[in-house]
Coordinates of C-alpha atoms in Angstrom, one line a residue:
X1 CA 33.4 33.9 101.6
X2 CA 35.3 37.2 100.7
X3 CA 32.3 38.3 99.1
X4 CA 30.0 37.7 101.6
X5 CA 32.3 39.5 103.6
X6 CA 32.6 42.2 101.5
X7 CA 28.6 42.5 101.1
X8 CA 28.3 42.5 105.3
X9 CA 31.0 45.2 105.7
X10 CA 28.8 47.5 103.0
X11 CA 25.6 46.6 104.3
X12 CA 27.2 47.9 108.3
X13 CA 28.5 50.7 106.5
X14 CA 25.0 52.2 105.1
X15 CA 23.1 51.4 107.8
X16 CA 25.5 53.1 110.7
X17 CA 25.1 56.1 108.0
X18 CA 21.4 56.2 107.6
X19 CA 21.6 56.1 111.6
X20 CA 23.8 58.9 111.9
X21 CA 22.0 61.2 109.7
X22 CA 20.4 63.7 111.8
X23 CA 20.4 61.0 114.7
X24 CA 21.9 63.7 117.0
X25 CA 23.1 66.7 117.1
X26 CA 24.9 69.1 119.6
X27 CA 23.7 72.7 120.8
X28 CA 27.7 74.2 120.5
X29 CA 26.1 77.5 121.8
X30 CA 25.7 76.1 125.3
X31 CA 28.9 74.1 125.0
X32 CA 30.2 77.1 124.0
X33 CA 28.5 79.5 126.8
X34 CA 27.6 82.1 125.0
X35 CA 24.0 81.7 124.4
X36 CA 22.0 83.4 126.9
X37 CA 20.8 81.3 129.7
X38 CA 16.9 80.7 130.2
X39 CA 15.2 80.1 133.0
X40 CA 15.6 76.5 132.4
X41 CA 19.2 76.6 132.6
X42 CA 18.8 78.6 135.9
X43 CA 16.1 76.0 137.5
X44 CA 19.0 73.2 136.0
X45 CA 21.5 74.9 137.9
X46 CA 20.0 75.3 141.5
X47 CA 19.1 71.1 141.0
X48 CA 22.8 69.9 140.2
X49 CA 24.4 72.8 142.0
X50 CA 22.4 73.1 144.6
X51 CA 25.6 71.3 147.2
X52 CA 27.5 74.7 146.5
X53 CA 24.9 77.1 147.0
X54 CA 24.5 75.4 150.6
X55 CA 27.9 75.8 151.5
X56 CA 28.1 79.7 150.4
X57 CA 25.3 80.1 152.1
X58 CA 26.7 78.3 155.5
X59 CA 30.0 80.3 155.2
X60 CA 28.2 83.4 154.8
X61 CA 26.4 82.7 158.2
X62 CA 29.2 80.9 159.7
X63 CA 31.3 84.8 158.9
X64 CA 28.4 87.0 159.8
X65 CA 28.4 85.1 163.1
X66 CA 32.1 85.2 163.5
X67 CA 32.3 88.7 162.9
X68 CA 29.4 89.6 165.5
X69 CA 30.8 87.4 168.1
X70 CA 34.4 89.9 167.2
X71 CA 32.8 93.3 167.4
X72 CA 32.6 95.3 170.9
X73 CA 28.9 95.6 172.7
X74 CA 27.7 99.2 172.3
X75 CA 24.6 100.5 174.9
X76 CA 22.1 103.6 174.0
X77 CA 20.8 105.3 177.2
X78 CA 18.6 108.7 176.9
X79 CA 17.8 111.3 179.1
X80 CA 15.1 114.2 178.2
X81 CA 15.4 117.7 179.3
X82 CA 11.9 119.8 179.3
X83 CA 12.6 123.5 178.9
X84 CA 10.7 126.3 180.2
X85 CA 10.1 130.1 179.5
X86 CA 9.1 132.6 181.9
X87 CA 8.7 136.0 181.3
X88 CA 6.4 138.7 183.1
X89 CA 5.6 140.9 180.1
X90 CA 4.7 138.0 177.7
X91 CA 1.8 135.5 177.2
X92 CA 2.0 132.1 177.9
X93 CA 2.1 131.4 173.9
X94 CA 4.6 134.0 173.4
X95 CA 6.7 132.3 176.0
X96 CA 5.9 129.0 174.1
X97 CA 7.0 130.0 171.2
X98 CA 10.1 131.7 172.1
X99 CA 11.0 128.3 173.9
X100 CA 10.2 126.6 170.6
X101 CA 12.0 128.4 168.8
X102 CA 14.8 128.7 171.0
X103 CA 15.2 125.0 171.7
X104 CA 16.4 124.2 168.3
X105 CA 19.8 125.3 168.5
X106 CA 20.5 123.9 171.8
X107 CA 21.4 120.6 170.5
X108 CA 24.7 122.2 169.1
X109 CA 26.0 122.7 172.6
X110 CA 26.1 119.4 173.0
X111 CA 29.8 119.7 171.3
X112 CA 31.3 122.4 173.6
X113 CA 34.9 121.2 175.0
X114 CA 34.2 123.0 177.8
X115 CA 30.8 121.0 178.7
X116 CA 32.6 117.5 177.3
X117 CA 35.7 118.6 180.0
X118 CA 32.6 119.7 183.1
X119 CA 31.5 116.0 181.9
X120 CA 34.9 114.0 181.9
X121 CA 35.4 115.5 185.2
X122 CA 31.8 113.9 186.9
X123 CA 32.2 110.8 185.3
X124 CA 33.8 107.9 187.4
X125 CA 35.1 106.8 183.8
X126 CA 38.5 106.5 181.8
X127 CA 36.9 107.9 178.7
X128 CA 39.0 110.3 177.0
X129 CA 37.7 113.2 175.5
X130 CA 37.5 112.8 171.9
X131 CA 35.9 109.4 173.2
X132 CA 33.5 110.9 174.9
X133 CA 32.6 113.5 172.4
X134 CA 32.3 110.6 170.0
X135 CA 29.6 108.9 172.3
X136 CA 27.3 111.8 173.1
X137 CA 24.3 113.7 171.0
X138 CA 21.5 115.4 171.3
X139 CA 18.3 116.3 169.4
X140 CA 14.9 118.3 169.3
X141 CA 12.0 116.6 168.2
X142 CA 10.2 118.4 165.8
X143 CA 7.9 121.0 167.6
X144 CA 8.4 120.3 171.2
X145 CA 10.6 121.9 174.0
X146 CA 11.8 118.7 174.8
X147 CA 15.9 117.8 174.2
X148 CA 17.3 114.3 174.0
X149 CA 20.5 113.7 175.2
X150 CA 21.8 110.6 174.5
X151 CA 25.1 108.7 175.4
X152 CA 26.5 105.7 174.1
X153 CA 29.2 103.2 175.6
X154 CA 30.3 99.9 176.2
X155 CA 28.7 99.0 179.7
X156 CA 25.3 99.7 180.1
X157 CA 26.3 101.6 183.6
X158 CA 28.2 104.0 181.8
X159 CA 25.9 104.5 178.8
X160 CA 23.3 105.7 181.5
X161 CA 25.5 107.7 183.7
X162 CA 27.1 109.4 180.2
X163 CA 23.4 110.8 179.4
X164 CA 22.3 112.1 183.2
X165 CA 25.4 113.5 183.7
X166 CA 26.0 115.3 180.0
X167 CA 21.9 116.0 180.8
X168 CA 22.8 118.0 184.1
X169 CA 25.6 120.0 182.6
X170 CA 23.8 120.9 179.4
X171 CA 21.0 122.2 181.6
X172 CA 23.4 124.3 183.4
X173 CA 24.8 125.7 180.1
X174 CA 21.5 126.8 178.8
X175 CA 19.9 128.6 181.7
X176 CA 23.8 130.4 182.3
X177 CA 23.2 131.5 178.5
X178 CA 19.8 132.1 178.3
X179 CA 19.3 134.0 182.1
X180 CA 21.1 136.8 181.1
X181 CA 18.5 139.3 182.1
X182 CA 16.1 137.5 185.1
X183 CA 13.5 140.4 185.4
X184 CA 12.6 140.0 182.0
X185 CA 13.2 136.3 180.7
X186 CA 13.9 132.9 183.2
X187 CA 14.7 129.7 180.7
X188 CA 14.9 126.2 183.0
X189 CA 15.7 123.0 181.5
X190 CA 14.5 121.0 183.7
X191 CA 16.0 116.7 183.5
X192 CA 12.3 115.5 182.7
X193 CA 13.4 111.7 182.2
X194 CA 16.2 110.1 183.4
X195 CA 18.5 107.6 181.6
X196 CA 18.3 104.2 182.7
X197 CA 20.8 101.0 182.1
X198 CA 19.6 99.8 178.8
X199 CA 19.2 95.7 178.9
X200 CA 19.8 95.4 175.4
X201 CA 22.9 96.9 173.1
X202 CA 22.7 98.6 170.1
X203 CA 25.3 97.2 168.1
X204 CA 26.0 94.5 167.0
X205 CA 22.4 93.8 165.5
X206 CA 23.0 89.5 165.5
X207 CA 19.9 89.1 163.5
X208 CA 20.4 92.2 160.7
X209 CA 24.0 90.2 160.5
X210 CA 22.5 87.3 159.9
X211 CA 20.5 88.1 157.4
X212 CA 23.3 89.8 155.3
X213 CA 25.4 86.7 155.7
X214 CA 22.6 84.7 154.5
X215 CA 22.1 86.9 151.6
X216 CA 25.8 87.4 150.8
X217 CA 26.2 83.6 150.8
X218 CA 23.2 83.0 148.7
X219 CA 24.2 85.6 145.9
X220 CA 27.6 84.2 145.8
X221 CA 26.8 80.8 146.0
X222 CA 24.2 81.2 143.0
X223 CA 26.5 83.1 141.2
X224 CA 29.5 80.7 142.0
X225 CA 26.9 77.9 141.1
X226 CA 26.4 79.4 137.2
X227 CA 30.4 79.8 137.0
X228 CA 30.8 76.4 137.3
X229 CA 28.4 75.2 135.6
X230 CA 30.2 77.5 132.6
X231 CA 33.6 76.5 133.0
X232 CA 32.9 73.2 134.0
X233 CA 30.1 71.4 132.5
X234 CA 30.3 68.3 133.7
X235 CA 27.7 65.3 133.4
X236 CA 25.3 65.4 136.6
X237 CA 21.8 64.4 135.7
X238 CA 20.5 62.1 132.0
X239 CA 17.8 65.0 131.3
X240 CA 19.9 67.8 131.3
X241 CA 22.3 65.6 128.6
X242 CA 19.6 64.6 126.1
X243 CA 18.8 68.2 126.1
X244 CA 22.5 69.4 125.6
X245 CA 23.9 66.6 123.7
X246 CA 20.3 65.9 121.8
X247 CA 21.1 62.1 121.9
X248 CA 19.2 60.0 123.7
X249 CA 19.8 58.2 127.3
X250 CA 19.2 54.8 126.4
X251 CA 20.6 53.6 130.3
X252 CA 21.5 54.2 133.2
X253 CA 23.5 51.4 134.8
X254 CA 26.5 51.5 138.1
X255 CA 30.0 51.2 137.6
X256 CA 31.7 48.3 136.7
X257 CA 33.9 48.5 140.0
X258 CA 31.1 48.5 142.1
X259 CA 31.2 44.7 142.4
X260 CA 29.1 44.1 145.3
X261 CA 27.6 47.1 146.1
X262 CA 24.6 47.1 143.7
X263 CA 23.1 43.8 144.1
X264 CA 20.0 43.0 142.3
X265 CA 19.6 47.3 141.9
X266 CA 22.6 47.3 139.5
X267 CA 21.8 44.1 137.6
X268 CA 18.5 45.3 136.8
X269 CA 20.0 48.6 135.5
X270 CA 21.5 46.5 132.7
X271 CA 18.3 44.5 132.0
X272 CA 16.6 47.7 131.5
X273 CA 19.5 48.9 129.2
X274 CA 19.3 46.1 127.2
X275 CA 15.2 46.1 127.0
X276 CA 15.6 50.0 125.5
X277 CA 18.3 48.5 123.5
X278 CA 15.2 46.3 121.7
X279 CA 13.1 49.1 122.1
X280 CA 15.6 51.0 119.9
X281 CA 16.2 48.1 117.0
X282 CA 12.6 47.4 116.5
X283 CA 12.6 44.6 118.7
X284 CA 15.1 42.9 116.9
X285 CA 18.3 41.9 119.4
X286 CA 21.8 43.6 118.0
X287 CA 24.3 41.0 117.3
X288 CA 27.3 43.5 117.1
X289 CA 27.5 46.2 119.9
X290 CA 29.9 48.7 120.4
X291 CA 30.1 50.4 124.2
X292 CA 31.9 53.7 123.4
X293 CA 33.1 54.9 127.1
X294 CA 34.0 58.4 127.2
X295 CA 37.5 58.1 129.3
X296 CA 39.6 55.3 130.8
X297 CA 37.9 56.0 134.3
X298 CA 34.4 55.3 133.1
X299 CA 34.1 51.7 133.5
X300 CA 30.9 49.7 131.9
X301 CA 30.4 46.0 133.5
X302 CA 30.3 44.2 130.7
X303 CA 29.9 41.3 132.8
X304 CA 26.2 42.2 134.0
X305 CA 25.1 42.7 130.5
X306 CA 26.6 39.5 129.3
X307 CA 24.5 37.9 132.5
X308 CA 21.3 39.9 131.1
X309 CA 21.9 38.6 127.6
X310 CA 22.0 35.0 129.5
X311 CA 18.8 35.4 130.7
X312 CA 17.7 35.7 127.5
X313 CA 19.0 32.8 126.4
X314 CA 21.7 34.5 124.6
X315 CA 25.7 33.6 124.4
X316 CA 28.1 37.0 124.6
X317 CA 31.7 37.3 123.9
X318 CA 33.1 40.8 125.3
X319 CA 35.9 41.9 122.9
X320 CA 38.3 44.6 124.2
X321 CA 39.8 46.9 122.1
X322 CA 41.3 48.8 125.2
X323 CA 43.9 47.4 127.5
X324 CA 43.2 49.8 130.0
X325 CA 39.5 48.9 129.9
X326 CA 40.0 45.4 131.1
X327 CA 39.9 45.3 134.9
X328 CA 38.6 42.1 135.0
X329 CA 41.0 40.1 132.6
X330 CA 44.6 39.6 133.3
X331 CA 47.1 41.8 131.1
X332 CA 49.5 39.0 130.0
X333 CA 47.3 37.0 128.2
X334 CA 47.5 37.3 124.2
X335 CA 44.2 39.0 123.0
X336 CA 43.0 41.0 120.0
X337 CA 46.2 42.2 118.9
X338 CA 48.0 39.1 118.8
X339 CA 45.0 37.1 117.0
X340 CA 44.7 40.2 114.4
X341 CA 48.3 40.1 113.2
X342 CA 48.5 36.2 113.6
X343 CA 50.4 35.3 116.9
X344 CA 48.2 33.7 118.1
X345 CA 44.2 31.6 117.2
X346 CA 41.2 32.9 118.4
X347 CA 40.8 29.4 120.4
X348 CA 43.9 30.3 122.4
X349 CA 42.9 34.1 122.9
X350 CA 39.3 33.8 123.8
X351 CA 38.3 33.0 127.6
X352 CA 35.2 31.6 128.5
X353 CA 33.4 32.2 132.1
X354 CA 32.8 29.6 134.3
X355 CA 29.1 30.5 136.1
X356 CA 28.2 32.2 132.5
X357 CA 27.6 31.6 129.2
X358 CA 29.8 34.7 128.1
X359 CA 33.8 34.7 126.7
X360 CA 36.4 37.3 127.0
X361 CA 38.9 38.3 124.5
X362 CA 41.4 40.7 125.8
X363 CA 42.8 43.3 124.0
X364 CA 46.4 41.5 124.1
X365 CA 49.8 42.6 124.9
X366 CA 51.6 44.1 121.7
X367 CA 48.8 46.3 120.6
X368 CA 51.6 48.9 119.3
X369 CA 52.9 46.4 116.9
X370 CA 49.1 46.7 115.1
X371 CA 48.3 50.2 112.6
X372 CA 45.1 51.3 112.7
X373 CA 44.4 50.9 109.0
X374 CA 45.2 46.7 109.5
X375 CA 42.9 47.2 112.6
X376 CA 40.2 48.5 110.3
X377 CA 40.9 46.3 107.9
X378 CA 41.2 42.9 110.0
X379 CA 38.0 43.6 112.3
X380 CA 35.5 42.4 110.1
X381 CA 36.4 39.2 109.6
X382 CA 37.6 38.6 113.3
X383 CA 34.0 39.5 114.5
X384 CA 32.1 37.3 112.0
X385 CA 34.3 34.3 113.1
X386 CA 33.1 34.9 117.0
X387 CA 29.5 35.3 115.4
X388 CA 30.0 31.5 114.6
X389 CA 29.9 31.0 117.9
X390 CA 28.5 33.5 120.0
X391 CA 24.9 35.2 119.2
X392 CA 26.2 39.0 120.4
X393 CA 29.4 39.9 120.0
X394 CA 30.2 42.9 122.9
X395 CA 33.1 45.8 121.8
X396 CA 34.4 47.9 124.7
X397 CA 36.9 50.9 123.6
X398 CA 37.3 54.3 123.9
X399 CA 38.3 57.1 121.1
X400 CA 42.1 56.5 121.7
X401 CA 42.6 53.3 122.1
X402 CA 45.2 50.4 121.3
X403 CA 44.8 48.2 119.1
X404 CA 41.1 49.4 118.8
X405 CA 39.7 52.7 119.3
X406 CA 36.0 53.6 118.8
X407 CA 36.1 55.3 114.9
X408 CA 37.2 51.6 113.8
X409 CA 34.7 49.3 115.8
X410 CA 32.0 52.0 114.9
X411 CA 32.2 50.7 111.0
X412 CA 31.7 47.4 111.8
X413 CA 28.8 47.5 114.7
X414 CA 25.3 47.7 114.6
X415 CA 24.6 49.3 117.6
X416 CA 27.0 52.2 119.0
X417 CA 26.2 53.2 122.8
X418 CA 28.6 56.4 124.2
X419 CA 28.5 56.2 127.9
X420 CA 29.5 58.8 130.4
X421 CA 29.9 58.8 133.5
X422 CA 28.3 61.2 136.5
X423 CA 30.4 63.9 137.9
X424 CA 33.4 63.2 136.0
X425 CA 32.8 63.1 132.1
X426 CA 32.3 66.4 130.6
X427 CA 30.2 67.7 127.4
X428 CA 33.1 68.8 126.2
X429 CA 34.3 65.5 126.1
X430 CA 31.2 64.0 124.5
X431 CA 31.3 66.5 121.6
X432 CA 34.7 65.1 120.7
X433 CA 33.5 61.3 121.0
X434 CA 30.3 62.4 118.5
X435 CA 32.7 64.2 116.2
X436 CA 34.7 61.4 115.8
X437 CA 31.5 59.3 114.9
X438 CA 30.5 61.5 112.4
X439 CA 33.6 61.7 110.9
X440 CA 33.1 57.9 109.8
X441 CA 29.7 58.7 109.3
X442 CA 28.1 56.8 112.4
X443 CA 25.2 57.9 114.3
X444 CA 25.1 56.5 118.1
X445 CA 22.4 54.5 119.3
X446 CA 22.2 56.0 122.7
X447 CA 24.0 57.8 125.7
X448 CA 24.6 55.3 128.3
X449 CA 25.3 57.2 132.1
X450 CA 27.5 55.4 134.3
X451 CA 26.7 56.3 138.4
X452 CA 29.5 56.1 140.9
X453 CA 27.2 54.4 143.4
X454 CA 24.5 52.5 144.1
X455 CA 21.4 55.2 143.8
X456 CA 18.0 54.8 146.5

């Protein structure tokens, strides 16, 4: 019997190391970020990100908008003065040109305290000066006698009124300057086109606003989007982690605690694990698997796969190597650590399941009492004595577990499956649970992603 025991132990061991070699291996330089990203990555990035793009972009909107609604109404109004030289001695062109040429600098006296004062004094307004001088210009478009004096304020009454009036008194100030002389040279500036109450303010421009805020949002969410995705590579879709983790998704199945939320959708996720599971093995059913999860919050119903194996016509036993793995098995009873260092017989420990054909054997209550090495050494011959009685024999554990973690169950299972779960697991994490399978030289079956909830 030792021998034969001896000869199964070998036989696991070279096979788990044919499977590892070259089975998988992980690209460090993304782990690692600093490989360049492709466009891939990018196009990866807008998918699973895409919830924190939105938001940026909402805030940026939502703050462009707040900041619109905070900023003061300003109203444009115009007025257009048409000047005129006469002259006796002259042409009508030379009198055009000199007005042409004349009417270029008037725009300057558009700034003279003592025409902003003549205008402060009109206006039925409590503008100050430097207020109004902030609020009025005036320009010459190119090649015409024509002068534009424009005012600017917060009422559209006052905008209009600020242009007639500064209009009226600029006129003045030009034909005082320029009729120095009347026999020989009469300038008029005549007001041409009055300023009317714009309907319409200037400032703010709601929709220019807008669109920044909707471009600021979008460049910080996408940038935001790639910094997380950097610093926090967590697990979001199965594609993206066979192409990271180059190891294969053999399943995706629903949480364990997601009793009665998945109905027939999550039972059928662990008949289709279990059909790639054949797939993988030639056809040929596993009789020892190992379900590596990732972290004590990723939780694989054992349960459903046991009731898959049923239909099958197939008897499980789930062993757990974890205590904090077993939800669904109460914490006193004796289990694997007490039958490994003889407490307890495997006929006390094991408990069977009333509406299936599956046991349970807990992973006991004085799992410190038990070394690794006795662990290692003691598993063999504990799983071929269920294998008496049971056709698959079902380890859940995790990489640091008590009384067993995943490097010892790995030597003695034909089938290794790491799982992970959505959202929570990272790659990070994965590269340490594939290390630790290569440093027993064990290759993984498959990557087996674990959803929170039931998916449409």
């Amino acid at each position: 019997m030792a021998k034969k025991l001896e000869t199964r132990s070998q036989y696991t061991y070279t096979q788990q190391q044919q499977a590892g070699h070259g089975s998988y291996r992980i690209d460090e330089s993304r782990l690692s970020g600093k490989q360049p990203m492709e466009l891939s990555d990018y196009l990866r990035v807008l998918r699973t990100r895409w919830a924190w793009i939105a938001l940026a972009i909402i805030l940026g909107l939502a703050g462009s908008l707040l900041a619109t609604s905070m900023m003061t109404p300003k109203y444009s109004a115009k007025a257009v003065l048409f000047i005129q030289a006469q002259s006796a001695n002259d042409t009508s062109y030379a009198r055009s040109q000199f007005a042409l040429q004349r009417v270029g600098s008037y725009p300057q006296l558009i700034n003279d305290p003592l025409l902003i004062e003549k205008v402060r004094g009109e206006l039925d307004t409590d503008m100050d000066f430097e207020a109004i001088k902030e609020s009025l210009s005036a320009t010459n478009p190119a090649d015409t006698v024509l002068l534009a004096v424009t005012g600017q304020a917060s009422e559209p009454r006052v905008a209009a009124n600020l242009a007639n009036v500064s209009a009226r008194v600029l006129a003045k100030n030009i034909e005082a300057l320029e009729n120095t002389n009347p026999e020989e040279l009469v300038v008029t500036a005549t007001l041409s086109v009055r300023a009317t109450m714009p309907a319409d303010p200037i400032s703010p421009r709601k929709t220019l606003n807008a669109a920044v805020g909707l471009v600021f949002g979008l460049s910080f969410g996408l940038l935001l989007a790639m910094f997380i995705d950097r610093v926090d590579p967590r697990i979001l879709r199965a594609k993206d982690t066979e192409r990271i983790i180059k190891l294969p998704v053999i399943g995706e199945v629903l949480d364990s605690q997601q009793h009665h939320k998945g109905g027939p959708r999550k039972l059928n996720g662990y008949r289709q694990l279990l059909s790639n599971i054949l797939l993988s093995n030639d056809g040929h059913l596993p009789r020892r698997i190992l379900v590596l999860n990732s972290n004590s919050g990723t939780h694989f119903d054992a349960e459903q796969l046991g009731i898959a194996l049923a239909s099958m016509g197939k008897k499980a036993i789930v062993v757990y190597g974890d205590a904090q793995q077993q939800q669904l098995v109460p914490g006193s009873e004796p289990g694997v650590s007490e039958v490994l260092t003889g407490m307890t017989s495997l006929d006390v420990a094991v408990q069977q399941r009333e509406h299936i054909p599956m046991g349970i054997l807990p992973a006991g209550t004085t799992t410190q009492m038990l070394r690794k090495f006795d662990a290692s050494r003691l598993l063999e011959s504990l799983i071929c004595e269920l294998e008496a009685s049971y056709d698959v024999v079902i380890v859940m554990t995790t990489s640091e577990a008590e009384p067993v973690d995943g490097s010892v169950a790995a030597l003695h299972c034909d089938c290794v499956l790491v799982t992970a779960k959505t959202k929570q697991t990272t790659y990070k994490k994965l590269r340490q649970i594939v290390d630790d399978l290569s440093a027993v030289r064990v290759g993984a079956t498959g990557l087996v992603i674990i959803h929170g909830k039931a998916r449409g």
